[in-house]
Tab-separated table of C-alpha atoms in Angstrom:
chain	number	residue	atom	x	y	z
A	1210	MET	CA	-132.620	67.837	-89.921
A	1211	PRO	CA	-134.855	66.421	-87.148
A	1212	PRO	CA	-135.776	68.754	-84.295
A	1213	LEU	CA	-133.482	68.440	-81.321
A	1214	THR	CA	-136.110	67.534	-78.765
A	1215	PRO	CA	-134.491	65.667	-75.901
A	1216	PRO	CA	-135.686	62.114	-75.277
A	1217	LYS	CA	-138.390	61.816	-72.628
A	1218	SER	CA	-137.802	60.133	-69.334
A	1219	GLY	CA	-139.389	56.714	-68.845
A	1220	ASP	CA	-141.924	58.107	-66.373
A	1221	ALA	CA	-142.882	61.002	-68.636
A	1222	LEU	CA	-143.182	58.594	-71.563
A	1223	PHE	CA	-145.407	56.199	-69.636
A	1224	ALA	CA	-147.571	59.124	-68.478
A	1225	SER	CA	-147.955	60.342	-72.091
A	1226	VAL	CA	-149.558	57.203	-73.468
A	1227	ASP	CA	-153.090	55.780	-73.211
A	1228	ARG	CA	-153.277	53.069	-70.642
A	1229	VAL	CA	-155.521	50.284	-69.450
A	1230	ASN	CA	-155.686	48.387	-66.166
A	1231	ALA	CA	-152.788	45.952	-65.762
A	1232	GLU	CA	-154.988	43.219	-64.276
A	1233	LEU	CA	-157.234	43.276	-67.346
A	1234	PHE	CA	-154.166	42.896	-69.509
A	1235	THR	CA	-152.780	40.076	-67.355
A	1236	LEU	CA	-156.053	38.139	-67.468
A	1237	THR	CA	-156.450	38.723	-71.190
A	1238	TYR	CA	-152.970	37.378	-71.822
A	1239	GLY	CA	-153.715	34.432	-69.539
A	1240	ALA	CA	-156.815	33.722	-71.659
A	1241	ILE	CA	-154.629	33.527	-74.817
A	1242	VAL	CA	-152.170	31.116	-73.220
A	1243	ARG	CA	-155.002	28.926	-71.973
A	1244	GLN	CA	-156.648	28.938	-75.415
A	1245	LEU	CA	-153.405	27.978	-77.129
A	1246	LEU	CA	-152.814	25.155	-74.642
A	1247	THR	CA	-156.265	23.799	-75.412
A	1248	ASP	CA	-155.915	24.186	-79.163
A	1249	LEU	CA	-152.326	23.101	-79.775
A	1250	GLU	CA	-151.756	20.364	-77.230
A	1251	GLU	CA	-147.926	20.459	-77.554
A	1252	VAL	CA	-146.370	22.907	-75.113
A	1253	GLU	CA	-143.513	23.491	-77.536
A	1254	GLU	CA	-145.992	24.631	-80.191
A	1255	VAL	CA	-147.575	27.020	-77.668
A	1256	ASN	CA	-144.132	28.508	-76.941
A	1257	LYS	CA	-143.565	29.078	-80.671
A	1258	GLN	CA	-146.972	30.621	-81.154
A	1259	LEU	CA	-146.535	33.052	-78.210
A	1260	ASP	CA	-143.169	34.051	-79.567
A	1261	GLN	CA	-144.664	34.655	-83.011
A	1262	MET	CA	-147.530	36.712	-81.572
A	1263	GLY	CA	-144.994	38.788	-79.662
A	1264	TYR	CA	-142.930	39.289	-82.810
A	1265	ASN	CA	-145.969	40.588	-84.702
A	1266	ILE	CA	-146.858	42.914	-81.803
A	1267	GLY	CA	-143.212	44.145	-81.521
A	1268	THR	CA	-143.047	45.134	-85.184
A	1269	ARG	CA	-146.096	47.359	-84.527
A	1270	LEU	CA	-145.147	48.770	-81.128
A	1271	VAL	CA	-141.775	50.066	-82.328
A	1272	ASP	CA	-143.553	52.761	-84.328
A	1273	GLU	CA	-145.375	54.096	-81.298
A	1274	PHE	CA	-142.162	53.984	-79.366
A	1275	LEU	CA	-140.148	55.948	-81.885
A	1276	ALA	CA	-142.981	58.435	-82.424
A	1277	LYS	CA	-143.480	59.217	-78.728
A	1278	SER	CA	-140.094	58.800	-77.112
A	1279	ASN	CA	-138.051	61.339	-79.148
A	1280	VAL	CA	-135.229	58.823	-79.090
A	1281	SER	CA	-132.927	59.358	-82.045
A	1282	ARG	CA	-130.720	56.767	-83.702
A	1283	CYS	CA	-128.789	54.682	-81.157
A	1284	VAL	CA	-125.053	54.502	-81.843
A	1285	ASP	CA	-124.695	50.793	-81.073
A	1286	PHE	CA	-126.366	47.708	-79.641
A	1287	LYS	CA	-125.344	48.708	-76.147
A	1288	GLU	CA	-127.183	52.017	-76.287
A	1289	THR	CA	-130.162	50.258	-77.889
A	1290	ALA	CA	-130.333	47.800	-75.014
A	1291	ASP	CA	-130.288	50.628	-72.486
A	1292	VAL	CA	-133.064	52.456	-74.270
A	1293	ILE	CA	-135.238	49.335	-74.342
A	1294	ALA	CA	-134.634	48.622	-70.660
A	1295	LYS	CA	-135.225	52.135	-69.359
A	1296	LEU	CA	-137.762	53.504	-71.819
A	1297	GLY	CA	-139.277	50.623	-73.780
A	1298	PHE	CA	-140.279	48.434	-70.850
A	1299	LYS	CA	-141.520	51.500	-68.992
A	1300	MET	CA	-143.560	52.833	-71.853
A	1301	PHE	CA	-145.420	49.577	-72.467
A	1302	LEU	CA	-145.488	47.664	-69.203
A	1303	GLY	CA	-144.854	50.414	-66.636
A	1304	VAL	CA	-141.787	48.670	-65.258
A	1305	THR	CA	-138.055	48.985	-65.983
A	1306	ALA	CA	-135.538	46.288	-66.684
A	1307	THR	CA	-131.837	46.073	-65.717
A	1308	VAL	CA	-129.330	45.431	-68.451
A	1309	THR	CA	-126.589	43.108	-67.303
A	1310	ASN	CA	-124.290	40.198	-68.109
A	1311	TRP	CA	-122.696	41.730	-71.225
A	1312	ASP	CA	-120.348	39.393	-73.131
A	1313	ALA	CA	-116.880	40.635	-74.101
A	1314	GLU	CA	-117.903	41.511	-77.671
A	1315	GLY	CA	-120.828	43.657	-76.536
A	1316	THR	CA	-123.284	41.613	-78.641
A	1317	SER	CA	-125.135	39.668	-75.945
A	1318	CYS	CA	-126.744	40.954	-72.783
A	1319	SER	CA	-129.582	40.159	-70.395
A	1320	PHE	CA	-132.678	42.083	-69.391
A	1321	VAL	CA	-133.556	41.322	-65.797
A	1322	LEU	CA	-137.123	42.040	-64.661
A	1323	GLU	CA	-137.957	42.028	-60.981
A	1324	ASP	CA	-141.548	43.011	-61.653
A	1325	ASN	CA	-143.482	41.441	-64.480
A	1326	PRO	CA	-147.124	42.352	-64.893
A	1327	LEU	CA	-147.627	39.449	-67.295
A	1328	VAL	CA	-147.457	36.847	-64.526
A	1329	ASP	CA	-149.556	38.279	-61.692
A	1330	PHE	CA	-151.769	35.501	-60.286
A	1331	VAL	CA	-150.161	32.908	-62.615
A	1332	GLU	CA	-149.130	29.428	-61.454
A	1333	LEU	CA	-148.054	26.774	-63.907
A	1334	PRO	CA	-149.734	23.418	-63.359
A	1335	ASP	CA	-147.454	20.376	-63.406
A	1336	THR	CA	-148.588	19.487	-66.921
A	1337	CYS	CA	-147.204	22.766	-68.277
A	1338	GLN	CA	-143.692	22.687	-66.926
A	1339	GLY	CA	-142.128	23.229	-70.354
A	1340	LEU	CA	-144.269	26.284	-71.020
A	1341	GLN	CA	-142.408	29.540	-71.681
A	1342	TYR	CA	-145.216	31.672	-70.384
A	1343	CYS	CA	-143.573	34.989	-71.160
A	1344	ASN	CA	-142.539	34.187	-74.695
A	1345	VAL	CA	-144.699	37.000	-75.946
A	1346	LEU	CA	-142.237	39.444	-74.368
A	1347	SER	CA	-139.144	37.947	-75.922
A	1348	GLY	CA	-140.993	37.920	-79.224
A	1349	VAL	CA	-141.848	41.602	-78.859
A	1350	ILE	CA	-138.175	42.500	-78.321
A	1351	ARG	CA	-137.115	40.401	-81.308
A	1352	GLY	CA	-139.759	41.954	-83.541
A	1353	ALA	CA	-139.089	45.493	-82.423
A	1354	LEU	CA	-135.302	45.117	-82.903
A	1355	GLU	CA	-135.754	43.661	-86.353
A	1356	MET	CA	-137.643	46.791	-87.358
A	1357	VAL	CA	-134.559	48.836	-86.449
A	1358	SER	CA	-132.333	46.523	-88.463
A	1359	MET	CA	-131.025	44.314	-85.645
A	1360	LYS	CA	-131.553	40.628	-86.087
A	1361	THR	CA	-131.472	38.945	-82.674
A	1362	GLU	CA	-132.108	35.746	-80.811
A	1363	VAL	CA	-133.999	36.181	-77.578
A	1364	THR	CA	-134.392	33.439	-74.988
A	1365	TRP	CA	-135.422	33.172	-71.360
A	1366	VAL	CA	-132.630	32.045	-69.012
A	1367	ARG	CA	-134.402	32.627	-65.709
A	1368	ASP	CA	-138.126	32.437	-65.041
A	1369	MET	CA	-139.770	32.895	-61.652
A	1370	LEU	CA	-142.671	30.666	-62.752
A	1371	ARG	CA	-140.104	27.884	-62.921
A	1372	GLY	CA	-138.685	28.690	-59.512
A	1373	ASP	CA	-135.890	31.117	-60.461
A	1374	ASP	CA	-135.308	34.315	-58.493
A	1375	ALA	CA	-135.984	36.717	-61.351
A	1376	TYR	CA	-136.985	36.984	-65.000
A	1377	GLU	CA	-133.931	37.088	-67.205
A	1378	MET	CA	-134.166	37.410	-70.984
A	1379	ARG	CA	-130.967	36.875	-72.997
A	1380	VAL	CA	-130.635	38.966	-76.161
A	1381	LYS	CA	-127.999	38.052	-78.665
A	1382	LEU	CA	-127.304	40.282	-81.655
A	1383	ILE	CA	-126.932	38.041	-84.731
A	1384	LYS	CA	-126.595	40.557	-87.456
A	1385	GLN	CA	-126.955	44.287	-87.872
A	1386	VAL	CA	-128.428	44.959	-91.295
A	1387	PRO	CA	-127.399	48.323	-92.760
A	1388	GLU	CA	-130.496	50.329	-93.378
A	1389	GLU	CA	-131.354	50.762	-97.044
A	1390	TYR	CA	-133.159	53.864	-97.991
A	1391	PRO	CA	-135.810	53.293	-100.611
A	1392	TYR	CA	-135.430	56.790	-102.003
A	1393	LYS	CA	-132.444	58.926	-102.776
A	1394	ASP	CA	-132.324	62.238	-100.929
A	1395	ASP	CA	-132.688	64.198	-104.146
A	1396	ASP	CA	-135.677	62.251	-105.462
B	1348	MET	CA	-169.777	47.212	-39.789
B	1349	PRO	CA	-167.724	48.220	-42.820
B	1350	PRO	CA	-165.857	51.515	-42.669
B	1351	LEU	CA	-167.762	54.402	-44.230
B	1352	THR	CA	-165.126	55.303	-46.812
B	1353	PRO	CA	-166.789	57.241	-49.669
B	1354	PRO	CA	-166.523	55.614	-53.111
B	1355	LYS	CA	-163.636	56.903	-55.233
B	1356	SER	CA	-164.171	58.915	-58.391
B	1357	GLY	CA	-163.517	57.174	-61.662
B	1358	ASP	CA	-160.374	59.220	-62.214
B	1359	ALA	CA	-159.014	58.539	-58.761
B	1360	LEU	CA	-159.785	54.865	-59.185
B	1361	PHE	CA	-158.044	54.656	-62.508
B	1362	ALA	CA	-155.048	56.474	-61.093
B	1363	SER	CA	-154.852	54.018	-58.174
B	1364	VAL	CA	-154.430	50.831	-60.224
B	1365	ASP	CA	-151.408	49.399	-62.047
B	1366	ARG	CA	-151.609	50.098	-65.719
B	1367	VAL	CA	-150.068	49.029	-68.994
B	1368	ASN	CA	-149.932	50.721	-72.377
B	1369	ALA	CA	-153.269	50.602	-74.168
B	1370	GLU	CA	-151.724	49.840	-77.541
B	1371	LEU	CA	-150.024	46.774	-76.106
B	1372	PHE	CA	-153.372	45.627	-74.787
B	1373	THR	CA	-155.142	46.335	-78.089
B	1374	LEU	CA	-152.543	44.404	-80.092
B	1375	THR	CA	-152.593	41.514	-77.610
B	1376	TYR	CA	-156.362	41.302	-77.832
B	1377	GLY	CA	-156.159	41.423	-81.618
B	1378	ALA	CA	-153.727	38.521	-81.505
B	1379	ILE	CA	-156.278	36.454	-79.597
B	1380	VAL	CA	-159.038	37.181	-82.066
B	1381	ARG	CA	-156.765	36.319	-84.988
B	1382	GLN	CA	-155.722	33.081	-83.301
B	1383	LEU	CA	-159.327	32.085	-82.670
B	1384	LEU	CA	-160.264	32.844	-86.251
B	1385	THR	CA	-157.494	30.584	-87.467
B	1386	ASP	CA	-158.305	27.773	-85.041
B	1387	LEU	CA	-162.069	27.733	-85.003
B	1388	GLU	CA	-162.986	28.586	-88.587
B	1389	GLU	CA	-166.634	29.405	-87.774
B	1390	VAL	CA	-167.099	33.105	-86.888
B	1391	GLU	CA	-170.023	32.180	-84.636
B	1392	GLU	CA	-167.726	29.904	-82.597
B	1393	VAL	CA	-165.215	32.732	-82.241
B	1394	ASN	CA	-167.952	35.010	-80.951
B	1395	LYS	CA	-168.889	32.426	-78.321
B	1396	GLN	CA	-165.318	31.858	-77.294
B	1397	LEU	CA	-164.617	35.612	-76.884
B	1398	ASP	CA	-167.714	35.898	-74.802
B	1399	GLN	CA	-166.677	32.986	-72.612
B	1400	MET	CA	-163.185	34.443	-72.172
B	1401	GLY	CA	-164.735	37.745	-71.138
B	1402	TYR	CA	-167.027	35.970	-68.708
B	1403	ASN	CA	-164.061	34.254	-67.038
B	1404	ILE	CA	-162.181	37.572	-66.863
B	1405	GLY	CA	-165.228	39.401	-65.497
B	1406	THR	CA	-165.626	36.952	-62.614
B	1407	ARG	CA	-162.046	37.792	-61.569
B	1408	LEU	CA	-162.084	41.545	-62.193
B	1409	VAL	CA	-165.068	42.127	-59.981
B	1410	ASP	CA	-162.952	41.358	-56.905
B	1411	GLU	CA	-160.419	44.019	-57.773
B	1412	PHE	CA	-163.214	46.435	-58.489
B	1413	LEU	CA	-164.943	45.915	-55.156
B	1414	ALA	CA	-161.640	45.936	-53.235
B	1415	LYS	CA	-160.419	49.208	-54.734
B	1416	SER	CA	-163.557	51.273	-55.461
B	1417	ASN	CA	-165.070	51.400	-51.943
B	1418	VAL	CA	-168.427	50.953	-53.626
B	1419	SER	CA	-170.917	49.486	-51.175
B	1420	ARG	CA	-173.918	47.382	-52.072
B	1421	CYS	CA	-175.969	48.961	-54.898
B	1422	VAL	CA	-179.668	49.327	-54.096
B	1423	ASP	CA	-180.913	48.159	-57.485
B	1424	PHE	CA	-180.001	47.323	-61.074
B	1425	LYS	CA	-180.150	50.993	-62.051
B	1426	GLU	CA	-177.510	52.037	-59.521
B	1427	THR	CA	-175.400	49.029	-60.497
B	1428	ALA	CA	-175.509	50.092	-64.125
B	1429	ASP	CA	-174.393	53.607	-63.238
B	1430	VAL	CA	-171.522	52.327	-61.173
B	1431	ILE	CA	-170.342	50.071	-64.016
B	1432	ALA	CA	-170.567	52.899	-66.553
B	1433	LYS	CA	-168.850	55.582	-64.490
B	1434	LEU	CA	-166.400	53.547	-62.387
B	1435	GLY	CA	-166.061	50.096	-63.854
B	1436	PHE	CA	-165.236	51.100	-67.446
B	1437	LYS	CA	-162.959	53.861	-66.155
B	1438	MET	CA	-161.068	51.602	-63.781
B	1439	PHE	CA	-160.286	48.980	-66.390
B	1440	LEU	CA	-160.276	50.694	-69.764
B	1441	GLY	CA	-159.748	54.275	-68.833
B	1442	VAL	CA	-162.947	55.418	-70.585
B	1443	THR	CA	-166.492	55.979	-69.353
B	1444	ALA	CA	-169.743	54.776	-70.807
B	1445	THR	CA	-173.138	56.439	-70.947
B	1446	VAL	CA	-176.139	54.544	-69.545
B	1447	THR	CA	-179.211	55.076	-71.708
B	1448	ASN	CA	-182.316	53.517	-73.305
B	1449	TRP	CA	-183.836	52.183	-70.087
B	1450	ASP	CA	-186.990	50.127	-70.546
B	1451	ALA	CA	-190.133	50.898	-68.501
B	1452	GLU	CA	-189.405	48.147	-65.975
B	1453	GLY	CA	-185.866	49.319	-65.250
B	1454	THR	CA	-184.427	45.922	-66.144
B	1455	SER	CA	-182.817	46.672	-69.535
B	1456	CYS	CA	-180.422	49.444	-70.469
B	1457	SER	CA	-177.646	50.222	-72.855
B	1458	PHE	CA	-174.007	51.156	-72.289
B	1459	VAL	CA	-172.859	53.450	-75.045
B	1460	LEU	CA	-169.129	53.837	-75.605
B	1461	GLU	CA	-167.739	56.620	-77.792
B	1462	ASP	CA	-164.175	55.611	-77.169
B	1463	ASN	CA	-163.212	51.935	-77.168
B	1464	PRO	CA	-159.531	51.044	-76.703
B	1465	LEU	CA	-160.204	47.484	-77.885
B	1466	VAL	CA	-160.672	48.493	-81.513
B	1467	ASP	CA	-157.873	50.943	-82.223
B	1468	PHE	CA	-156.307	50.092	-85.618
B	1469	VAL	CA	-158.893	47.349	-86.231
B	1470	GLU	CA	-160.666	46.836	-89.512
B	1471	LEU	CA	-162.725	43.775	-90.199
B	1472	PRO	CA	-162.030	42.059	-93.490
B	1473	ASP	CA	-165.028	41.093	-95.586
B	1474	THR	CA	-164.702	37.456	-94.568
B	1475	CYS	CA	-165.337	38.424	-90.902
B	1476	GLN	CA	-168.515	40.411	-91.162
B	1477	GLY	CA	-170.295	38.320	-88.597
B	1478	LEU	CA	-167.560	38.722	-86.046
B	1479	GLN	CA	-168.532	40.330	-82.745
B	1480	TYR	CA	-165.071	41.700	-82.172
B	1481	CYS	CA	-165.855	43.226	-78.783
B	1482	ASN	CA	-167.589	40.161	-77.320
B	1483	VAL	CA	-164.968	39.969	-74.617
B	1484	LEU	CA	-166.374	43.167	-73.147
B	1485	SER	CA	-169.988	42.002	-73.059
B	1486	GLY	CA	-168.677	38.750	-71.500
B	1487	VAL	CA	-166.806	40.686	-68.832
B	1488	ILE	CA	-169.982	42.577	-67.864
B	1489	ARG	CA	-172.026	39.348	-67.734
B	1490	GLY	CA	-169.380	37.557	-65.631
B	1491	ALA	CA	-168.918	40.489	-63.255
B	1492	LEU	CA	-172.646	40.911	-62.738
B	1493	GLU	CA	-173.141	37.265	-62.105
B	1494	MET	CA	-170.652	37.474	-59.232
B	1495	VAL	CA	-172.881	40.100	-57.590
B	1496	SER	CA	-175.924	37.863	-58.077
B	1497	MET	CA	-177.354	39.449	-61.208
B	1498	LYS	CA	-177.944	37.075	-64.071
B	1499	THR	CA	-177.950	39.030	-67.331
B	1500	GLU	CA	-178.006	38.746	-71.099
B	1501	VAL	CA	-175.569	41.144	-72.794
B	1502	THR	CA	-175.611	41.762	-76.558
B	1503	TRP	CA	-174.153	44.278	-78.929
B	1504	VAL	CA	-176.735	46.431	-80.753
B	1505	ARG	CA	-174.383	48.968	-82.336
B	1506	ASP	CA	-170.795	48.394	-83.408
B	1507	MET	CA	-168.632	50.949	-85.182
B	1508	LEU	CA	-166.643	48.126	-86.812
B	1509	ARG	CA	-169.870	47.294	-88.618
B	1510	GLY	CA	-170.496	50.871	-89.638
B	1511	ASP	CA	-172.644	52.096	-86.686
B	1512	ASP	CA	-172.050	55.461	-85.107
B	1513	ALA	CA	-171.156	54.166	-81.623
B	1514	TYR	CA	-170.680	51.024	-79.568
B	1515	GLU	CA	-173.882	50.119	-77.768
B	1516	MET	CA	-174.139	47.134	-75.491
B	1517	ARG	CA	-177.591	46.074	-74.307
B	1518	VAL	CA	-177.761	44.638	-70.815
B	1519	LYS	CA	-180.934	42.827	-69.756
B	1520	LEU	CA	-181.427	41.663	-66.174
B	1521	ILE	CA	-182.864	38.142	-66.258
B	1522	LYS	CA	-182.871	37.257	-62.603
B	1523	GLN	CA	-181.533	38.683	-59.393
B	1524	VAL	CA	-180.449	35.810	-57.208
B	1525	PRO	CA	-180.709	36.521	-53.482
B	1526	GLU	CA	-177.280	36.214	-51.976
B	1527	GLU	CA	-176.773	33.223	-49.786
B	1528	TYR	CA	-174.295	33.482	-47.022
B	1529	PRO	CA	-172.315	30.333	-46.498
B	1530	TYR	CA	-171.810	31.080	-42.789
B	1531	LYS	CA	-174.139	32.342	-40.128
B	1532	ASP	CA	-173.046	35.574	-38.484
B	1533	ASP	CA	-172.508	33.863	-35.156
B	1534	ASP	CA	-170.404	30.969	-36.509
């Protein structure tokens, strides 16, 4: 039986991890996007690549999250979304998200970010209007959820870089895969 | 006359800036390196590109450093090196460096890092043995110093990813350009 340590608060969690300067992170991410735009030419390809990078990162970050947060198994997608918004965003980016716009089935919701460290100092030139600059974030969410057996589609529906009033990421649960244990308990 | 605020300590400085999770930064940087290796094929080209990215980042970070650190003009290269090691590394990466191996003229020194957040979880495959994985850092130093009128060459002389016992970056002052003021004081 796992120890009954209560989950940490978002602030305590963020304080417990190693951190680097947000501006360094922002500029480093900007350097990736610029590099991809130079290399790939098609904005749509850049969007895909950023999403894929995020996915790979998300599949790794979920381990650190589970190890440090003391969060135990979430009962459903709704609880999972709350944990990501309050603890996940805080632990990695130092900000929290609001969960909103649930559909009737409880399988789609939005994360709304008022503060997004990824985009400080960023302006999209006219030639990049189709760019989904924050696709790495939606990829991270998709990758992390897949590691806890939830297959999702994640898309941006509002983006301040495109003139919207907030960042809103739509997360739709496609399939919840029952976890298969590779070993029997009595092995 | 500027206000005589004393410079902040490295710890106070690091506490005063926005931060993100170091693992997220490390994985994001890893994603860049991987992308460049895929796109550019030649390891030597990847090294150059990482250095150039770092240079661009360094020219931007120096502003945040000067604005937040309350550091006033350094009297010489030696003092500049100390400020970078104790305050600059701390403010951006959360670690400090040791300044050592000065030459007789006081124009070359080494920064030695025992802890380097850039390389957590990194192992170089055999095909990448020529890769200077941390070239972004040497580029940052070169870019930042150029913004305060010091033209330098920065190279790695020890690298734990290549089996050395520490990270050692050699900084050689090539030329100190006298600052030119674009406006006269009485304009």
